[in-house]
Coordinates of N, CA, C and O in Angstrom, one line a residue:
P22 N 81.2 -10.7 1.8 CA 80.3 -11.5 1.0 C 79.0 -12.1 0.8 O 79.2 -13.1 1.7
V23 N 78.1 -11.7 0.3 CA 77.0 -12.8 0.1 C 76.9 -13.7 -1.0 O 76.7 -13.0 -2.6
D24 N 76.7 -15.5 -1.4 CA 76.9 -16.0 -2.4 C 75.4 -15.7 -2.6 O 74.4 -16.6 -2.1
A25 N 74.9 -15.1 -3.6 CA 73.3 -15.7 -4.3 C 73.3 -16.6 -5.3 O 71.7 -16.5 -5.5
S26 N 73.7 -17.3 -5.8 CA 73.6 -17.9 -6.9 C 72.6 -19.2 -6.5 O 71.4 -19.7 -7.3
A27 N 72.1 -19.2 -5.3 CA 71.0 -20.3 -4.6 C 70.1 -19.6 -4.5 O 68.8 -21.0 -4.6
L28 N 69.8 -18.6 -4.5 CA 68.4 -17.8 -4.6 C 67.5 -18.4 -6.3 O 68.1 -18.5 -6.9
P29 N 66.0 -18.7 -5.8 CA 65.3 -18.8 -7.1 C 65.4 -18.1 -8.0 O 65.7 -16.8 -8.0
A30 N 65.1 -18.2 -9.5 CA 65.3 -17.5 -10.7 C 64.1 -16.7 -10.2 O 63.2 -16.7 -10.2
G31 N 64.8 -15.5 -11.0 CA 63.3 -14.4 -11.1 C 63.9 -13.5 -9.0 O 62.8 -12.1 -9.1
T32 N 64.3 -13.7 -8.6 CA 64.4 -12.8 -7.1 C 65.6 -11.8 -7.4 O 66.2 -11.7 -8.3
A33 N 64.8 -10.4 -6.8 CA 65.4 -9.2 -7.4 C 66.8 -9.2 -6.6 O 66.8 -9.5 -5.5
M34 N 67.1 -9.0 -7.5 CA 68.8 -8.9 -6.8 C 68.7 -7.1 -6.2 O 68.6 -6.4 -7.0
P35 N 69.4 -6.8 -5.3 CA 69.8 -5.3 -4.4 C 70.5 -4.5 -5.4 O 71.7 -5.0 -5.8
G36 N 70.2 -3.1 -4.9 CA 70.8 -2.1 -5.6 C 71.9 -1.5 -4.8 O 71.4 -1.8 -3.2
T37 N 72.8 -0.9 -5.2 CA 73.6 -0.2 -4.1 C 72.7 0.8 -3.1 O 72.4 1.2 -3.6
G38 N 73.3 0.7 -1.8 CA 72.1 1.5 -1.3 C 70.9 1.2 -0.7 O 70.2 1.6 0.2
D39 N 70.6 0.2 -1.0 CA 69.4 -0.9 -0.5 C 70.0 -1.4 0.7 O 70.8 -1.5 1.2
V40 N 68.8 -1.7 1.7 CA 68.9 -2.1 3.2 C 68.2 -3.3 2.7 O 66.7 -3.4 2.4
V41 N 69.1 -4.4 3.4 CA 68.4 -5.9 2.3 C 68.2 -6.7 4.0 O 69.0 -6.4 4.8
R42 N 67.8 -7.8 3.9 CA 67.0 -8.8 5.0 C 67.3 -10.3 4.6 O 67.4 -10.4 3.2
V43 N 68.8 -10.7 4.7 CA 69.6 -11.6 3.8 C 69.6 -13.3 4.7 O 70.3 -13.1 5.9
G44 N 69.1 -14.4 4.4 CA 68.8 -15.3 5.3 C 69.8 -16.3 4.8 O 69.9 -16.5 3.4
G45 N 70.6 -17.3 5.6 CA 71.3 -17.9 4.8 C 72.3 -19.2 5.7 O 72.1 -18.5 6.7
T46 N 73.6 -19.4 5.2 CA 74.2 -20.4 5.8 C 75.5 -20.1 5.7 O 76.4 -19.2 4.5
V47 N 76.3 -19.7 6.9 CA 77.5 -18.8 7.1 C 78.5 -19.9 6.5 O 78.4 -21.7 7.1
A48 N 79.6 -19.7 5.6 CA 80.2 -20.7 5.2 C 81.2 -20.6 6.6 O 81.4 -20.3 7.4
S49 N 82.1 -22.0 5.8 CA 82.9 -22.7 7.0 C 83.6 -22.0 7.9 O 84.4 -21.6 9.3
S50 N 84.3 -21.3 6.7 CA 85.8 -19.6 6.6 C 84.8 -18.7 7.7 O 85.5 -17.9 8.5
G51 N 83.2 -18.9 7.8 CA 83.1 -17.2 8.8 C 82.9 -16.4 8.0 O 82.5 -15.1 8.7
K52 N 83.2 -16.1 6.7 CA 83.6 -15.3 5.8 C 82.1 -14.5 5.0 O 83.2 -13.7 4.0
S53 N 81.9 -15.6 4.7 CA 80.7 -15.1 3.7 C 79.5 -15.9 3.9 O 79.2 -16.8 4.9
V54 N 78.4 -15.5 3.4 CA 77.2 -16.5 4.0 C 76.6 -16.8 2.4 O 76.8 -15.8 1.2
T55 N 75.7 -18.2 2.2 CA 75.1 -18.3 0.8 C 73.8 -18.3 0.9 O 72.6 -18.9 1.9
A56 N 73.1 -17.2 0.5 CA 72.0 -16.5 0.7 C 70.9 -17.4 0.1 O 70.9 -18.6 -0.7
S57 N 70.0 -17.7 1.7 CA 68.4 -18.6 0.9 C 67.8 -18.0 0.8 O 66.3 -18.1 0.3
S58 N 67.5 -17.0 1.2 CA 66.3 -16.1 1.1 C 66.9 -14.7 1.2 O 67.6 -14.1 1.8
L59 N 66.1 -13.5 0.0 CA 66.9 -12.0 0.5 C 65.3 -10.9 0.4 O 64.6 -11.4 -0.3
A60 N 65.6 -10.3 1.1 CA 64.1 -9.5 0.9 C 65.1 -8.0 1.2 O 65.7 -7.5 2.1
I61 N 64.6 -7.3 -0.1 CA 64.8 -6.2 0.2 C 63.7 -4.9 0.7 O 62.1 -4.8 0.4
V62 N 64.1 -4.6 1.8 CA 63.7 -4.1 3.0 C 63.5 -2.4 2.7 O 62.3 -1.8 3.1
H63 N 64.0 -1.9 2.1 CA 64.4 -0.5 1.6 C 64.9 0.0 0.1 O 66.2 -0.5 0.2
A64 N 64.4 0.2 -0.7 CA 65.0 0.2 -1.4 C 65.8 1.7 -1.9 O 65.2 2.5 -1.2
A65 N 67.0 2.0 -2.4 CA 67.8 3.6 -2.5 C 66.8 4.3 -3.5 O 66.2 3.5 -4.4
N66 N 66.7 5.2 -3.0 CA 66.4 5.9 -4.5 C 67.4 6.9 -5.7 O 68.2 7.3 -5.2
S67 N 66.8 6.4 -6.7 CA 67.0 7.3 -8.0 C 65.9 7.5 -8.5 O 65.8 7.7 -9.6
T68 N 64.9 8.2 -8.3 CA 63.6 8.5 -8.7 C 63.2 9.9 -8.6 O 63.8 10.3 -7.8
N69 N 62.1 10.3 -9.6 CA 62.2 11.7 -9.5 C 60.3 11.8 -9.3 O 60.1 12.9 -9.8
L70 N 60.0 11.0 -9.6 CA 58.5 10.8 -9.6 C 58.1 9.6 -8.2 O 58.2 8.3 -8.9
G71 N 56.8 10.0 -7.8 CA 56.3 8.9 -6.7 C 54.7 9.1 -6.9 O 53.9 9.9 -6.9
L72 N 54.6 7.6 -7.3 CA 52.7 7.6 -7.1 C 52.4 7.1 -6.0 O 52.9 5.4 -6.1
E73 N 51.4 7.0 -5.3 CA 50.7 6.4 -4.9 C 49.3 6.2 -5.3 O 48.5 6.7 -5.2
G74 N 48.4 4.6 -5.2 CA 47.0 4.7 -5.7 C 46.7 3.2 -6.0 O 47.6 2.2 -6.0
D75 N 45.7 2.8 -6.4 CA 45.3 1.7 -7.3 C 45.7 1.9 -8.6 O 45.8 2.8 -9.1
A76 N 46.5 0.3 -8.8 CA 46.9 0.2 -10.3 C 45.6 -0.8 -11.1 O 44.8 -1.2 -10.7
S77 N 45.9 0.3 -11.9 CA 44.4 -0.3 -13.3 C 45.5 -0.6 -14.4 O 46.2 -0.2 -14.8
S78 N 44.7 -1.1 -15.8 CA 45.0 -1.4 -16.9 C 46.7 -2.2 -17.0 O 47.1 -1.6 -18.0
V79 N 46.4 -3.0 -16.1 CA 48.0 -3.9 -16.4 C 47.9 -4.5 -17.4 O 46.9 -5.5 -17.9
A80 N 48.9 -4.3 -18.4 CA 49.2 -5.3 -19.6 C 50.4 -5.6 -20.0 O 51.3 -4.9 -19.4
A81 N 50.9 -6.9 -20.7 CA 52.0 -7.0 -21.6 C 52.8 -5.9 -22.1 O 51.7 -5.5 -22.5
G82 N 53.9 -5.8 -22.1 CA 54.6 -4.5 -22.7 C 54.9 -5.4 -24.0 O 54.5 -5.9 -24.3
S83 N 55.7 -4.9 -24.7 CA 55.9 -4.8 -26.1 C 56.8 -5.7 -26.1 O 57.3 -6.5 -27.2
T84 N 57.9 -6.4 -25.4 CA 58.6 -7.2 -25.2 C 58.8 -8.0 -23.8 O 58.1 -7.6 -23.1
T85 N 59.0 -9.2 -24.0 CA 59.0 -10.1 -23.1 C 59.3 -10.0 -21.7 O 60.4 -9.2 -21.7
G86 N 58.7 -10.2 -20.6 CA 59.4 -9.2 -19.4 C 59.0 -8.0 -18.7 O 59.6 -7.4 -17.7
T87 N 57.9 -7.1 -19.6 CA 57.7 -5.9 -19.7 C 56.2 -5.7 -19.5 O 55.3 -6.9 -20.3
F88 N 56.1 -4.8 -18.5 CA 54.5 -4.5 -18.5 C 54.3 -3.1 -18.4 O 54.6 -2.4 -17.8
T89 N 53.0 -2.2 -18.4 CA 52.3 -1.5 -18.1 C 51.2 -1.5 -17.4 O 50.6 -2.1 -17.6
L90 N 51.1 -0.2 -16.6 CA 49.9 0.2 -15.7 C 49.6 1.3 -15.7 O 50.5 2.4 -16.1
S91 N 48.2 1.7 -15.4 CA 48.5 3.1 -14.5 C 47.9 3.3 -13.1 O 47.3 2.6 -12.7
V92 N 48.5 4.4 -12.7 CA 48.2 4.5 -11.3 C 48.2 6.5 -11.7 O 49.1 7.0 -11.9
L93 N 47.5 6.7 -10.7 CA 46.9 7.9 -11.1 C 47.1 8.5 -12.5 O 47.3 9.7 -12.7
G94 N 46.6 7.8 -13.6 CA 46.3 8.2 -14.7 C 48.0 8.2 -15.6 O 47.8 8.9 -16.5
Q95 N 48.6 7.8 -14.6 CA 50.2 7.9 -15.5 C 50.6 6.5 -16.4 O 50.2 5.7 -15.0
K96 N 50.7 6.7 -17.4 CA 51.0 4.9 -17.5 C 52.7 4.9 -17.1 O 53.6 6.0 -17.6
V97 N 52.9 3.6 -16.6 CA 54.5 3.4 -15.8 C 54.8 1.9 -16.5 O 54.2 0.9 -16.7
A98 N 55.7 1.8 -16.7 CA 56.6 0.5 -17.3 C 57.0 0.2 -16.0 O 58.1 0.2 -15.4
V99 N 57.2 -1.5 -16.1 CA 57.6 -2.4 -15.2 C 58.4 -3.2 -15.9 O 58.3 -4.0 -16.8
N100 N 59.8 -3.8 -15.5 CA 60.3 -4.3 -16.3 C 61.7 -4.9 -15.5 O 61.0 -5.3 -13.9
A101 N 62.5 -6.1 -15.8 CA 63.0 -6.8 -14.3 C 64.0 -6.3 -14.0 O 64.2 -6.9 -13.1
Q102 N 64.1 -4.7 -14.1 CA 64.8 -4.5 -12.8 C 64.2 -3.8 -11.8 O 65.0 -2.8 -10.8
T103 N 63.0 -3.7 -12.1 CA 62.0 -3.3 -10.9 C 61.6 -4.2 -9.9 O 62.0 -5.1 -9.8
R104 N 62.4 -3.2 -8.9 CA 62.3 -4.2 -7.3 C 60.9 -4.2 -7.2 O 60.5 -3.1 -6.9
L105 N 60.4 -5.7 -6.9 CA 58.6 -5.6 -6.8 C 58.8 -6.3 -5.6 O 59.6 -6.8 -5.1
A106 N 58.0 -5.6 -4.5 CA 57.8 -6.2 -3.6 C 56.4 -6.5 -2.9 O 54.9 -5.4 -3.5
D107 N 55.8 -6.8 -2.0 CA 54.2 -7.1 -2.0 C 53.8 -7.1 -0.4 O 54.7 -7.8 0.6
M108 N 54.1 -5.8 0.2 CA 53.8 -5.1 1.7 C 52.3 -5.4 1.9 O 52.1 -4.9 2.9
S109 N 51.4 -5.8 1.6 CA 49.8 -5.7 2.0 C 49.8 -6.4 3.1 O 48.4 -6.5 3.6
A110 N 50.3 -7.7 3.2 CA 49.9 -8.3 4.2 C 50.7 -8.4 5.5 O 51.8 -7.9 5.4
R111 N 49.9 -8.5 7.0 CA 51.1 -8.3 8.3 C 52.6 -9.3 7.9 O 51.9 -10.3 7.5
D112 N 53.3 -9.1 8.6 CA 54.5 -9.6 8.4 C 55.0 -9.9 7.0 O 55.6 -10.8 6.9
W113 N 54.7 -9.3 6.6 CA 55.3 -9.7 4.7 C 56.8 -9.4 4.9 O 57.2 -10.2 4.1
D114 N 57.1 -9.2 5.7 CA 59.2 -9.4 5.6 C 59.5 -10.4 5.9 O 60.3 -10.6 6.1
R115 N 58.5 -11.1 6.6 CA 58.8 -12.1 7.1 C 58.5 -13.5 6.2 O 58.8 -14.8 6.5
K116 N 58.3 -13.2 4.9 CA 57.2 -14.2 4.4 C 58.4 -14.9 3.7 O 59.4 -14.2 3.2
D117 N 58.3 -16.1 3.4 CA 59.0 -16.9 2.6 C 59.1 -16.4 0.7 O 58.0 -16.7 0.2
P118 N 60.3 -15.9 0.4 CA 60.2 -15.4 -1.4 C 59.7 -16.7 -2.0 O 59.6 -16.2 -3.6
T119 N 60.2 -17.6 -1.7 CA 59.9 -19.2 -2.4 C 58.6 -19.4 -2.9 O 58.1 -20.0 -3.7
T120 N 57.7 -18.9 -1.5 CA 56.2 -19.2 -1.6 C 55.5 -18.3 -2.5 O 55.3 -17.2 -2.0
N121 N 54.6 -18.6 -3.6 CA 54.0 -17.5 -4.2 C 55.0 -16.3 -4.5 O 54.8 -15.1 -3.9
P122 N 56.1 -16.3 -5.3 CA 56.9 -15.0 -5.4 C 56.5 -13.9 -6.5 O 56.0 -14.7 -7.0
F123 N 56.5 -12.9 -6.2 CA 56.0 -12.3 -6.9 C 57.3 -11.1 -7.8 O 58.8 -10.6 -6.8
N124 N 58.0 -11.5 -8.6 CA 58.8 -10.9 -9.8 C 58.1 -10.7 -10.3 O 57.4 -10.8 -11.4
I125 N 58.8 -10.5 -11.7 CA 58.6 -10.0 -12.9 C 58.0 -11.3 -13.8 O 56.9 -11.0 -14.9
T126 N 58.8 -12.3 -13.7 CA 58.0 -13.5 -14.4 C 56.5 -13.8 -13.9 O 55.2 -14.2 -14.8
T127 N 55.8 -13.4 -12.6 CA 54.3 -13.6 -11.9 C 53.8 -12.1 -11.7 O 52.9 -12.0 -11.5
F128 N 54.5 -10.9 -12.4 CA 54.2 -10.0 -12.2 C 52.1 -10.0 -12.8 O 51.7 -9.3 -11.5
Q129 N 51.7 -10.2 -13.7 CA 50.3 -9.9 -14.1 C 49.7 -10.4 -13.0 O 48.5 -9.9 -12.7
S130 N 49.8 -12.1 -13.4 CA 48.9 -12.7 -12.6 C 48.7 -12.4 -10.9 O 48.0 -12.8 -10.6
Y131 N 50.2 -12.2 -10.1 CA 50.3 -12.3 -9.0 C 49.2 -10.9 -8.7 O 48.7 -10.8 -7.5
L132 N 49.3 -9.5 -9.5 CA 48.5 -8.6 -9.1 C 47.5 -8.4 -9.0 O 46.2 -8.4 -8.7
A133 N 47.1 -9.7 -10.2 CA 45.6 -9.9 -10.5 C 45.1 -10.8 -9.5 O 43.7 -10.1 -8.4
A134 N 45.6 -11.1 -8.4 CA 45.3 -12.0 -7.7 C 45.3 -11.7 -6.3 O 44.5 -11.6 -5.3
S135 N 45.8 -10.4 -6.0 CA 45.9 -9.3 -5.1 C 44.9 -8.8 -4.5 O 44.3 -9.0 -5.1
T136 N 44.9 -9.5 -3.4 CA 43.3 -8.5 -3.0 C 43.4 -7.0 -2.9 O 42.6 -6.3 -2.7
S137 N 44.7 -6.8 -2.6 CA 44.7 -5.2 -2.9 C 45.8 -4.5 -4.4 O 46.3 -5.0 -4.5
K138 N 45.4 -3.7 -4.6 CA 45.7 -3.4 -5.9 C 46.3 -1.9 -5.8 O 46.8 -0.9 -6.9
H139 N 46.5 -2.0 -4.8 CA 46.8 -0.4 -4.1 C 48.2 -0.4 -4.3 O 49.1 -1.6 -3.8
V140 N 49.2 0.3 -4.7 CA 50.6 0.3 -5.2 C 51.4 1.9 -4.6 O 50.9 2.9 -4.5
V141 N 52.5 1.5 -4.2 CA 53.2 2.6 -4.4 C 54.6 2.3 -5.5 O 55.2 1.6 -5.3
V142 N 54.3 3.4 -6.2 CA 55.5 3.3 -7.4 C 56.7 4.4 -7.1 O 56.2 5.9 -7.0
K143 N 57.7 4.0 -7.1 CA 59.0 4.9 -7.4 C 59.5 4.7 -8.8 O 59.5 3.3 -9.2
A144 N 59.5 5.8 -9.7 CA 59.9 6.1 -10.8 C 60.4 7.2 -11.5 O 60.7 7.8 -10.7
E145 N 61.0 6.8 -12.7 CA 61.9 8.2 -13.3 C 61.3 8.2 -14.8 O 61.4 6.9 -15.0
S146 N 61.6 9.4 -15.4 CA 61.3 9.4 -17.2 C 62.5 9.4 -17.6 O 63.6 9.9 -17.0
D147 N 62.5 8.7 -18.8 CA 63.7 8.5 -19.6 C 63.8 9.4 -20.5 O 63.0 10.4 -20.5
A148 N 64.7 9.1 -21.5 CA 64.6 10.1 -22.8 C 63.1 10.8 -23.6 O 63.0 11.8 -23.9
T149 N 62.5 9.5 -23.4 CA 61.6 9.9 -24.0 C 60.0 10.4 -23.2 O 59.1 10.6 -23.6
G150 N 60.5 10.5 -21.9 CA 59.0 11.2 -20.9 C 58.6 9.9 -20.5 O 57.6 10.0 -19.9
T151 N 59.2 8.6 -21.0 CA 58.1 7.0 -20.2 C 58.7 7.2 -19.3 O 59.8 7.5 -18.6
L152 N 57.7 6.7 -18.1 CA 58.2 6.6 -17.1 C 58.4 5.0 -16.4 O 57.9 4.0 -16.6
L153 N 59.7 4.5 -15.9 CA 60.1 3.7 -16.0 C 60.3 3.1 -14.0 O 60.5 3.8 -13.3
A154 N 59.2 2.3 -13.8 CA 59.6 2.1 -12.2 C 60.6 1.3 -11.6 O 61.4 0.5 -12.7
R155 N 61.1 1.9 -10.8 CA 62.4 1.9 -10.4 C 62.1 0.6 -9.4 O 62.1 -0.6 -9.0
S156 N 61.0 0.9 -8.4 CA 60.0 0.2 -7.6 C 59.1 0.0 -7.3 O 58.1 1.2 -8.0
L157 N 58.0 -1.0 -7.4 CA 56.5 -0.9 -6.4 C 56.1 -2.2 -6.0 O 56.9 -3.3 -6.2
A158 N 55.5 -1.3 -4.9 CA 55.3 -2.0 -3.8 C 54.1 -2.4 -3.5 O 53.3 -1.2 -3.8
I159 N 53.0 -3.9 -3.6 CA 51.4 -3.8 -3.2 C 51.2 -3.2 -1.4 O 52.7 -4.0 -0.9
V160 N 50.3 -2.4 -1.5 CA 50.5 -2.3 -0.3 C 48.7 -2.9 0.7 O 48.3 -2.7 -0.1
P161 N 48.8 -2.4 1.8 CA 47.3 -2.6 2.2 C 46.2 -1.5 1.4 O 46.5 -0.4 1.1
A162 N 45.2 -1.6 0.9 CA 44.3 -1.4 0.3 C 43.7 0.0 0.9 O 43.8 0.1 2.2
S163 N 43.9 1.0 0.5 CA 43.7 2.9 0.7 C 42.9 3.5 -0.1 O 43.0 3.3 -0.8
A164 N 41.9 4.1 0.5 CA 41.5 5.5 -0.2 C 42.2 6.9 -0.6 O 42.3 7.5 -1.5
E165 N 43.7 6.4 0.1 CA 44.3 7.9 0.1 C 45.2 7.2 -1.7 O 45.2 6.3 -2.0
V166 N 45.9 8.6 -1.9 CA 46.7 8.8 -2.7 C 47.7 9.7 -2.8 O 47.2 10.4 -1.6
A167 N 48.4 9.8 -3.4 CA 49.8 10.9 -3.2 C 50.4 11.1 -4.7 O 50.8 10.1 -5.4
V168 N 50.9 11.9 -4.7 CA 52.1 12.4 -5.8 C 53.2 12.7 -5.0 O 53.2 13.6 -4.3
A169 N 54.4 13.0 -5.8 CA 55.4 13.7 -5.3 C 56.6 13.5 -6.0 O 57.1 12.6 -6.9
G170 N 57.0 14.8 -6.3 CA 57.9 14.7 -7.5 C 58.3 16.7 -7.7 O 57.7 17.4 -6.9
I171 N 58.6 16.9 -8.7 CA 58.6 18.1 -9.4 C 57.8 18.8 -10.0 O 57.0 18.0 -10.8
V172 N 57.4 20.1 -9.1 CA 56.4 20.8 -10.4 C 56.8 21.3 -11.8 O 58.0 21.5 -12.1
D173 N 55.7 21.2 -12.1 CA 55.6 20.8 -14.1 C 56.0 22.9 -14.0 O 55.2 23.4 -13.0
A174 N 56.0 23.3 -15.1 CA 56.7 24.3 -15.4 C 55.0 25.2 -15.9 O 54.9 26.3 -15.7
T175 N 54.3 24.0 -16.6 CA 53.2 24.6 -17.2 C 52.2 23.6 -17.1 O 52.5 22.1 -16.8
P176 N 50.7 24.1 -16.5 CA 50.7 25.5 -16.0 C 51.5 26.0 -15.2 O 51.7 25.4 -14.3
A177 N 51.5 27.2 -15.3 CA 52.0 28.1 -13.8 C 51.2 28.0 -12.8 O 50.4 27.7 -13.2
V178 N 52.4 27.9 -12.1 CA 51.5 27.8 -10.6 C 51.2 29.1 -10.2 O 51.3 29.9 -10.3
V179 N 49.5 28.7 -9.8 CA 48.5 30.1 -9.2 C 48.7 29.5 -7.7 O 48.2 28.9 -7.2
N180 N 49.5 30.6 -7.4 CA 49.4 30.8 -5.7 C 48.2 31.9 -5.2 O 48.7 32.9 -5.5
S181 N 46.8 31.6 -4.8 CA 45.8 32.9 -4.6 C 46.2 32.4 -3.5 O 45.4 31.9 -2.7
S182 N 45.4 33.7 -2.8 CA 44.9 34.3 -1.8 C 43.6 34.9 -1.7 O 42.6 34.6 -0.2
A183 N 42.9 34.4 -2.8 CA 41.1 35.1 -2.8 C 40.6 33.8 -2.8 O 40.8 32.5 -3.1
T184 N 39.3 34.2 -2.0 CA 38.2 33.2 -1.6 C 37.7 32.6 -2.7 O 37.4 33.1 -3.5
G185 N 37.9 31.4 -2.6 CA 37.2 30.4 -3.7 C 38.2 30.2 -5.3 O 37.6 29.3 -6.0
T186 N 39.6 30.9 -5.2 CA 40.4 30.6 -6.1 C 41.2 30.1 -5.8 O 42.1 30.2 -4.5
P187 N 41.5 28.5 -5.6 CA 42.3 27.4 -5.3 C 44.1 28.0 -5.8 O 44.0 28.2 -7.0
T188 N 44.8 27.2 -5.2 CA 46.0 27.3 -5.4 C 46.3 25.7 -6.3 O 45.9 24.9 -5.7
T189 N 46.7 26.2 -7.3 CA 47.2 24.7 -8.5 C 48.5 25.0 -8.8 O 48.8 25.8 -9.4
F190 N 48.7 23.5 -8.9 CA 50.0 22.9 -9.6 C 49.7 21.7 -10.5 O 49.4 21.4 -10.0
S191 N 50.6 21.2 -11.2 CA 50.9 20.0 -12.1 C 52.4 19.2 -11.2 O 53.2 19.8 -11.3
V192 N 52.4 18.4 -11.2 CA 53.1 17.2 -11.0 C 53.4 16.0 -11.9 O 52.2 15.4 -12.3
H193 N 54.4 16.1 -13.1 CA 54.3 15.4 -14.1 C 52.7 15.4 -15.2 O 52.8 13.8 -15.0
G194 N 52.3 16.6 -15.2 CA 51.1 16.1 -15.9 C 49.9 15.8 -14.7 O 48.6 16.1 -15.3
I195 N 50.0 15.7 -13.4 CA 49.0 15.2 -12.4 C 48.6 17.0 -12.1 O 49.4 17.1 -11.4
A196 N 47.5 17.3 -12.4 CA 46.5 18.3 -11.5 C 46.6 18.0 -9.7 O 46.2 17.5 -9.3
V197 N 46.9 19.1 -9.5 CA 47.2 19.6 -7.9 C 46.5 20.5 -7.4 O 47.0 21.7 -7.7
K198 N 45.6 20.4 -6.2 CA 44.6 21.5 -5.8 C 44.1 21.8 -4.9 O 44.5 21.1 -4.0

């Protein structure tokens, strides 16, 4: 068992299936750990869309502790349940999470001050079609972009073998050629 009660307010807690790194003190019984730091090394997947690209149009959401941003033209909602990580610097996984923490309270100012605006987002659509970020990681700046997800039913997939006619399809409204 890990006692997380001493962690700083706003520390993202892991979910079932996450891979974590916990630093702390072993109890005298040797049967539990009081955590002084916690890093989610790899978040478990419950998403249906992955996006990689530069974040833009970061704005406060309609309720406290929520934000929206745009990645590859897709509006994505971020809230307190979103797992946040800054992987943009070397040795990011050894950084003390209490020093300049990246959490929902610091989200907008932290991202604005980051030297990289390049993010990897794992998201899922809610019943209204709104994309909700399950995890968002700031990664080193890059010109690379990526989308991963279920191919849209419309427009219909065009699989062309004719010269000059591209194969096309869309993933969550993002045209892929």
